Amino acid sequence: MSFLEFRGVSVAFGRYVAVEGVGLRLAPGEFVSLVGPTGCGKSTLLNVAAGLLTPSEGEVWLEGRPLKGLNPVAGYLFQQDAILPWKTALDNVALPLVFRGQPWREAREKALVWLEKVGLGRFPHHYPHQLSGGMRKRVGLAQVLIANPRLLLMDEPFAALDVQTRQLMENELLRLWQEDRKTVLFVTHDLEEAIALADRVVVMSAGPRSRPIGDFPIPLPRPRDVAEIRLTPEFLRLHREIWDLLRGEVMRAHAGA
Amino acid sequence: MRGLRVRLWQLGLLLGFLAWWEWASRTGRIDPFFFSKPSDIALRIARWFGTGEIYPHLYITTLEMLLAFFFGTLLGVALGLWLALAPSVAAVLDPYIKALNAIPRVVLAPIFTLWFGLGVLSKVALGVTLVFFVAFFNTYQGVKEVSPVVLQNARLLGARRSHLLRHVYLPSAASWIFSSLRTSIGFAVIGAVVGEYLGSAAGLGYVIAQAEGVFDTTGVFAGMVVLMAFVLALDALVGRVERRLLAWRPRAEGGEG
Ligand SMILES: Nc1ncnc2c1ncn2[C@@H]1O[C@H](COP(=O)(O)OP(=O)(O)O)[C@@H](O)[C@H]1O
Ligand SMILES: [Mg+2]
């Protein structure tokens, strides 16, 4: 049985149909990357999976049941900064536990452990505006992971980072994922990142009426190092194969825009 | 130091103005009967405090304005939160709020005197009608401006309504509420003094009205100076609290000293 399943999901904004008839299944513990040209509806699909957006047609199924309202097992790392600017890094990470009724003291102790896991153990009392973009993303990651969600939705989380920080974060993500194998739906417009991280890469067509048009298993061995794996012949072969399909969509999106 | 230079200029400007006023008044370039002079005003203030005759009036005005400030803010913030979070209620009440706010408050003073008598209550009522709308509109605006992504993130992390209020809406609206507090102090003073001025038996507004009644411009100016010092002191107090509570914000350019 699949853990998360899109069944004939369509989303329209007014008269603009962003995605149409999307079918997609994620097995438990699977890491799936979703790639596609900008504006094809990747964020829209994540919002649907999180329960923030109700599809105009179709449903999302979660562990064999249709999803109603907010997704209770999902952690969502948004494309934009979503941590609270008025709370310190530590309090931001502690917050999900406080929402679940734990006292602040206890929550902060656990939060500090998570800050250390994402390499921010030395900055617990910094406010978001005092941290760099990459550090804020890590706070966001720790904040999402501390609640131990079984489904992780990530929307171009590393897009704004420089190459070095980015590879660091990608490896960190893989290491954390290796620990308990959550189901991950990872959105990116960077094909290399998609392949390096995932078990499967799904390609979306250009919008409007976008839907998945390609589904590629990534049989690269784990554990992986994202920088090294990019140099292997198998990676290059996969990259060429998927890019052949993706390129056409990117061109179409470009022409349409 | 730039801060020091600015301070020196500020002080110089004040002293220059006072010296010019004193000189012009003494040499008959302006009529002392209409404009008094700084030395007389200073002497008058010193006498007021020396004999203690000003204290009862100061006490009454302070009481009135603090009460107006407190209740006006409380009501404004509460209603602002409520309407911002219940758009349907806001839609219904909107024209009434606009209509009430369109009433020039001064015309209410005689009615409040009729309803609540010549004492403290009628002045507090007048102050509340002024302070309330400032606090209300700012709170409403502040809540409306909460970043939707931050809000969705908090909800997905498990925040319930009370959590959202405490950790998202209020802190986000805080900078609006604080800027409204500083305006509110001025309005609370206006409510108290105008009320006293139009009909009362005590308070700084009463003192000023009495002085005016006998063409004692020195008394009028002295009353104004005491009021001014008072508002500045309160404003500084609010500023301090604000800096503490809004420590999370990036430091604005310039600022105080
Ligand atoms: N709230 C909205 N209202 C109207 N149009 C929207 C809204 N959200 C997204 N869209 C449109 O839907 C399409 C898909 O958007 P999105 O999911 O953000 O794309 P992606 O994340 O793949 O770049 C875009 O054309 C975008 O303009
Ligand atoms: Mg997007």
PDB file of N, CA, C and O in Angstrom, chain B residues 21 25 30-38 41 217 221:
ATOM      1  N   TRP B  21      13.159  84.574  22.665  1.00  0.00           N
ATOM      2  CA  TRP B  21      11.836  84.841  23.232  1.00  0.00           C
ATOM      3  C   TRP B  21      11.954  85.814  24.411  1.00  0.00           C
ATOM      4  O   TRP B  21      11.273  86.840  24.498  1.00  0.00           O
ATOM      5  N   SER B  25      10.703  89.652  24.328  1.00  0.00           N
ATOM      6  CA  SER B  25       9.646  90.024  25.265  1.00  0.00           C
ATOM      7  C   SER B  25      10.089  91.184  26.158  1.00  0.00           C
ATOM      8  O   SER B  25       9.331  92.107  26.431  1.00  0.00           O
ATOM      9  N   ILE B  30       7.902  91.706  21.176  1.00  0.00           N
ATOM     10  CA  ILE B  30       6.608  91.023  21.223  1.00  0.00           C
ATOM     11  C   ILE B  30       5.962  91.401  22.549  1.00  0.00           C
ATOM     12  O   ILE B  30       6.662  91.686  23.533  1.00  0.00           O
ATOM     13  N   ASP B  31       4.634  91.386  22.544  1.00  0.00           N
ATOM     14  CA  ASP B  31       3.915  91.875  23.715  1.00  0.00           C
ATOM     15  C   ASP B  31       3.886  90.819  24.816  1.00  0.00           C
ATOM     16  O   ASP B  31       3.306  89.739  24.637  1.00  0.00           O
ATOM     17  N   PRO B  32       4.523  91.101  25.970  1.00  0.00           N
ATOM     18  CA  PRO B  32       4.567  90.116  27.057  1.00  0.00           C
ATOM     19  C   PRO B  32       3.172  89.721  27.543  1.00  0.00           C
ATOM     20  O   PRO B  32       2.969  88.625  28.060  1.00  0.00           O
ATOM     21  N   PHE B  33       2.213  90.610  27.335  1.00  0.00           N
ATOM     22  CA  PHE B  33       0.864  90.306  27.787  1.00  0.00           C
ATOM     23  C   PHE B  33       0.297  89.110  27.018  1.00  0.00           C
ATOM     24  O   PHE B  33      -0.373  88.261  27.576  1.00  0.00           O
ATOM     25  N   PHE B  34       0.634  89.035  25.711  1.00  0.00           N
ATOM     26  CA  PHE B  34       0.123  87.934  24.906  1.00  0.00           C
ATOM     27  C   PHE B  34       1.064  86.736  24.871  1.00  0.00           C
ATOM     28  O   PHE B  34       0.637  85.615  24.694  1.00  0.00           O
ATOM     29  N   PHE B  35       2.374  87.027  25.010  1.00  0.00           N
ATOM     30  CA  PHE B  35       3.330  85.938  24.796  1.00  0.00           C
ATOM     31  C   PHE B  35       4.114  85.560  26.044  1.00  0.00           C
ATOM     32  O   PHE B  35       4.876  84.622  26.018  1.00  0.00           O
ATOM     33  N   SER B  36       3.957  86.301  27.119  1.00  0.00           N
ATOM     34  CA  SER B  36       4.690  86.031  28.366  1.00  0.00           C
ATOM     35  C   SER B  36       6.182  85.994  28.084  1.00  0.00           C
ATOM     36  O   SER B  36       6.633  86.511  27.060  1.00  0.00           O
ATOM     37  N   LYS B  37       6.968  85.364  28.988  1.00  0.00           N
ATOM     38  CA  LYS B  37       8.375  85.135  28.660  1.00  0.00           C
ATOM     39  C   LYS B  37       8.896  83.950  29.462  1.00  0.00           C
ATOM     40  O   LYS B  37       8.388  83.636  30.541  1.00  0.00           O
ATOM     41  N   PRO B  38       9.938  83.284  28.937  1.00  0.00           N
ATOM     42  CA  PRO B  38      10.396  82.022  29.526  1.00  0.00           C
ATOM     43  C   PRO B  38      10.705  82.122  31.018  1.00  0.00           C
ATOM     44  O   PRO B  38      10.381  81.211  31.785  1.00  0.00           O
ATOM     45  N   ILE B  41       7.573  82.016  32.987  1.00  0.00           N
ATOM     46  CA  ILE B  41       6.966  80.681  32.928  1.00  0.00           C
ATOM     47  C   ILE B  41       7.703  79.719  33.851  1.00  0.00           C
ATOM     48  O   ILE B  41       7.106  78.962  34.611  1.00  0.00           O
ATOM     49  N   THR B 217      -1.396  84.690  30.463  1.00  0.00           N
ATOM     50  CA  THR B 217      -0.718  83.848  29.472  1.00  0.00           C
ATOM     51  C   THR B 217       0.406  83.030  30.099  1.00  0.00           C
ATOM     52  O   THR B 217       0.689  81.924  29.668  1.00  0.00           O
ATOM     53  N   PHE B 221       0.950  79.057  29.367  1.00  0.00           N
ATOM     54  CA  PHE B 221       2.183  78.444  28.871  1.00  0.00           C
ATOM     55  C   PHE B 221       2.771  77.476  29.890  1.00  0.00           C
ATOM     56  O   PHE B 221       3.240  76.397  29.542  1.00  0.00           O
TER      57      PHE B 221
END
